[in-house]
CSV table of N, CA and C in Angstrom, one decimal:
chain,number,residue,atom,x,y,z
A,1,MET,N,137.2,198.6,82.8
A,1,MET,CA,136.4,199.5,82.0
A,1,MET,C,135.6,198.6,81.0
A,2,LYS,N,134.3,198.9,80.9
A,2,LYS,CA,133.4,198.2,79.9
A,2,LYS,C,133.6,198.9,78.5
A,3,ILE,N,133.5,198.1,77.5
A,3,ILE,CA,133.6,198.6,76.1
A,3,ILE,C,132.3,198.3,75.4
A,4,LEU,N,131.7,199.3,74.8
A,4,LEU,CA,130.4,199.2,74.1
A,4,LEU,C,130.6,199.5,72.7
A,5,ASP,N,130.5,198.5,71.8
A,5,ASP,CA,130.7,198.7,70.4
A,5,ASP,C,129.3,199.1,69.7
A,6,ASN,N,129.2,200.3,69.3
A,6,ASN,CA,128.0,200.8,68.7
A,6,ASN,C,128.0,200.9,67.2
A,7,ARG,N,129.1,200.4,66.6
A,7,ARG,CA,129.3,200.5,65.2
A,7,ARG,C,128.1,199.7,64.5
A,8,GLY,N,127.7,200.3,63.4
A,8,GLY,CA,126.6,199.7,62.6
A,8,GLY,C,125.2,200.0,63.0
A,9,LEU,N,125.1,200.7,64.1
A,9,LEU,CA,123.7,201.1,64.6
A,9,LEU,C,123.4,202.5,64.1
A,10,GLU,N,122.1,202.6,63.8
A,10,GLU,CA,121.6,203.9,63.3
A,10,GLU,C,121.2,204.8,64.4
A,11,PRO,N,121.4,206.1,64.3
A,11,PRO,CA,121.0,207.0,65.4
A,11,PRO,C,119.5,206.9,65.6
A,12,PRO,N,119.0,207.1,66.7
A,12,PRO,CA,119.6,207.4,68.0
A,12,PRO,C,120.1,206.2,68.8
A,13,ALA,N,120.1,205.0,68.2
A,13,ALA,CA,120.4,203.8,69.0
A,13,ALA,C,121.7,203.9,69.8
A,14,PRO,N,122.8,204.3,69.2
A,14,PRO,CA,124.1,204.4,69.9
A,14,PRO,C,124.0,205.3,71.2
A,15,MET,N,123.3,206.4,71.0
A,15,MET,CA,123.2,207.3,72.2
A,15,MET,C,122.3,206.7,73.3
A,16,MET,N,121.2,206.1,72.9
A,16,MET,CA,120.3,205.5,73.9
A,16,MET,C,121.0,204.4,74.6
A,17,ARG,N,121.7,203.6,73.8
A,17,ARG,CA,122.4,202.4,74.4
A,17,ARG,C,123.5,202.9,75.4
A,18,THR,N,124.2,203.9,75.0
A,18,THR,CA,125.3,204.4,75.9
A,18,THR,C,124.7,205.0,77.2
A,19,LEU,N,123.6,205.8,77.1
A,19,LEU,CA,123.1,206.4,78.3
A,19,LEU,C,122.5,205.4,79.2
A,20,LYS,N,121.9,204.3,78.6
A,20,LYS,CA,121.3,203.2,79.4
A,20,LYS,C,122.4,202.5,80.2
A,21,ASN,N,123.5,202.3,79.6
A,21,ASN,CA,124.7,201.7,80.3
A,21,ASN,C,125.2,202.6,81.4
A,22,LEU,N,125.3,203.9,81.1
A,22,LEU,CA,125.9,204.9,82.0
A,22,LEU,C,124.9,205.0,83.3
A,23,ASP,N,123.6,204.9,83.0
A,23,ASP,CA,122.7,204.9,84.2
A,23,ASP,C,122.9,203.8,85.2
A,24,LYS,N,123.4,202.7,84.7
A,24,LYS,CA,123.7,201.5,85.6
A,24,LYS,C,125.0,201.6,86.3
A,25,MET,N,125.9,202.5,85.9
A,25,MET,CA,127.2,202.6,86.5
A,25,MET,C,127.3,203.4,87.7
A,26,LYS,N,128.3,203.2,88.5
A,26,LYS,CA,128.6,204.0,89.7
A,26,LYS,C,129.5,205.2,89.3
A,27,LYS,N,129.4,206.2,90.2
A,27,LYS,CA,130.3,207.4,90.0
A,27,LYS,C,131.8,206.9,90.0
A,28,GLY,N,132.5,207.5,89.1
A,28,GLY,CA,133.9,207.1,89.0
A,28,GLY,C,134.2,206.0,88.0
A,29,GLU,N,133.2,205.2,87.6
A,29,GLU,CA,133.5,204.2,86.6
A,29,GLU,C,133.6,204.8,85.2
A,30,LYS,N,134.3,204.0,84.4
A,30,LYS,CA,134.5,204.4,83.0
A,30,LYS,C,133.8,203.5,82.0
A,31,LEU,N,133.4,204.1,80.9
A,31,LEU,CA,132.7,203.3,79.8
A,31,LEU,C,133.4,203.8,78.5
A,32,ALA,N,133.9,202.9,77.7
A,32,ALA,CA,134.4,203.2,76.4
A,32,ALA,C,133.4,202.8,75.3
A,33,ILE,N,133.1,203.7,74.4
A,33,ILE,CA,132.2,203.4,73.4
A,33,ILE,C,132.9,203.5,72.0
A,34,ILE,N,132.5,202.7,71.1
A,34,ILE,CA,133.1,202.9,69.7
A,34,ILE,C,131.9,203.1,68.8
A,35,ASN,N,131.9,204.3,68.1
A,35,ASN,CA,130.9,204.7,67.2
A,35,ASN,C,131.4,204.9,65.8
A,36,ASP,N,130.5,204.8,64.8
A,36,ASP,CA,130.9,205.1,63.5
A,36,ASP,C,131.2,206.6,63.2
A,37,ARG,N,130.5,207.4,64.0
A,37,ARG,CA,130.7,208.9,63.8
A,37,ARG,C,130.8,209.6,65.1
A,38,ARG,N,131.2,210.8,65.1
A,38,ARG,CA,131.3,211.6,66.4
A,38,ARG,C,129.9,211.8,66.9
A,39,PRO,N,129.6,211.4,68.2
A,39,PRO,CA,128.3,211.5,68.7
A,39,PRO,C,128.0,213.0,69.3
A,40,MET,N,127.7,213.9,68.4
A,40,MET,CA,127.6,215.3,68.8
A,40,MET,C,126.5,215.5,69.8
A,41,PHE,N,125.3,214.8,69.6
A,41,PHE,CA,124.2,215.0,70.6
A,41,PHE,C,124.5,214.3,71.9
A,42,LEU,N,125.3,213.3,71.9
A,42,LEU,CA,125.7,212.6,73.1
A,42,LEU,C,126.6,213.5,73.9
A,43,TYR,N,127.5,214.2,73.2
A,43,TYR,CA,128.4,215.1,73.9
A,43,TYR,C,127.7,216.1,74.7
A,44,GLU,N,126.6,216.7,74.1
A,44,GLU,CA,125.8,217.7,74.8
A,44,GLU,C,125.2,217.1,76.1
A,45,GLU,N,124.7,215.8,76.0
A,45,GLU,CA,124.0,215.2,77.1
A,45,GLU,C,125.1,214.9,78.2
A,46,LEU,N,126.3,214.4,77.8
A,46,LEU,CA,127.3,214.1,78.8
A,46,LEU,C,127.8,215.4,79.5
A,47,ASP,N,127.9,216.5,78.8
A,47,ASP,CA,128.3,217.8,79.4
A,47,ASP,C,127.2,218.2,80.4
A,48,GLU,N,125.9,218.1,80.0
A,48,GLU,CA,124.8,218.5,80.9
A,48,GLU,C,124.8,217.7,82.2
A,49,ARG,N,125.2,216.4,82.1
A,49,ARG,CA,125.3,215.5,83.3
A,49,ARG,C,126.6,215.7,84.1
A,50,GLY,N,127.5,216.4,83.5
A,50,GLY,CA,128.8,216.7,84.2
A,50,GLY,C,129.8,215.5,84.0
A,51,TYR,N,129.6,214.6,83.0
A,51,TYR,CA,130.5,213.5,82.8
A,51,TYR,C,131.7,214.0,82.0
A,52,LEU,N,132.8,213.4,82.3
A,52,LEU,CA,134.0,213.7,81.5
A,52,LEU,C,134.1,212.7,80.3
A,53,HIS,N,134.6,213.2,79.2
A,53,HIS,CA,134.7,212.4,78.0
A,53,HIS,C,135.9,212.8,77.2
A,54,GLU,N,136.5,211.8,76.5
A,54,GLU,CA,137.6,212.0,75.7
A,54,GLU,C,137.4,211.2,74.4
A,55,THR,N,137.6,211.8,73.3
A,55,THR,CA,137.4,211.2,72.0
A,55,THR,C,138.7,210.9,71.3
A,56,GLU,N,138.9,209.7,70.8
A,56,GLU,CA,140.1,209.3,70.0
A,56,GLU,C,139.6,208.7,68.7
A,57,PRO,N,140.0,209.4,67.6
A,57,PRO,CA,139.7,208.9,66.2
A,57,PRO,C,140.5,207.6,66.0
A,58,GLN,N,139.8,206.6,65.4
A,58,GLN,CA,140.5,205.3,65.2
A,58,GLN,C,140.9,205.2,63.7
A,59,GLU,N,141.8,204.2,63.5
A,59,GLU,CA,142.3,204.1,62.1
A,59,GLU,C,141.3,203.7,61.1
A,60,ASP,N,140.2,203.0,61.5
A,60,ASP,CA,139.2,202.5,60.6
A,60,ASP,C,138.1,203.6,60.3
A,61,GLY,N,138.3,204.8,60.9
A,61,GLY,CA,137.4,205.9,60.7
A,61,GLY,C,136.3,206.0,61.8
A,62,SER,N,136.3,205.1,62.7
A,62,SER,CA,135.4,205.2,63.8
A,62,SER,C,136.0,206.0,64.9
A,63,PHE,N,135.2,206.2,66.0
A,63,PHE,CA,135.7,207.0,67.1
A,63,PHE,C,135.5,206.3,68.4
A,64,LYS,N,136.5,206.3,69.3
A,64,LYS,CA,136.4,205.7,70.6
A,64,LYS,C,136.3,206.9,71.6
A,65,ILE,N,135.2,206.8,72.4
A,65,ILE,CA,134.9,207.8,73.3
A,65,ILE,C,135.0,207.2,74.7
A,66,THR,N,135.9,207.7,75.6
A,66,THR,CA,136.0,207.2,76.9
A,66,THR,C,135.2,208.1,77.8
A,67,ILE,N,134.2,207.6,78.6
A,67,ILE,CA,133.4,208.4,79.4
A,67,ILE,C,133.6,208.1,80.9
A,68,THR,N,133.8,209.1,81.7
A,68,THR,CA,133.9,208.8,83.1
A,68,THR,C,132.7,209.4,83.8
A,69,LYS,N,132.0,208.5,84.5
A,69,LYS,CA,130.8,208.9,85.2
A,69,LYS,C,131.1,209.7,86.5
A,70,THR,N,130.8,211.0,86.4
A,70,THR,CA,131.1,211.9,87.6
A,70,THR,C,129.8,212.6,87.9
A,71,GLY,N,129.8,213.4,88.9
A,71,GLY,CA,128.6,214.2,89.2
A,71,GLY,C,127.5,213.4,89.8
A,72,ASP,N,126.3,213.5,89.2
A,72,ASP,CA,125.1,212.9,89.7
A,72,ASP,C,124.8,213.7,91.0
């Protein structure tokens, strides 16, 4: 599983970076991203594409979101 650290980036950079990486992945692959905040607009895009996602708050206040590429 690839991990993408988006901390310190201003919106919409984390979302654009995440979607670009997902576009290169195959169905069934997973991508974990670490963001400074909950990516509310990204959730909408992931739901629209039919991707599975799970969010885990981290001790430092960031959020780890594990995305499984499904659908397409």
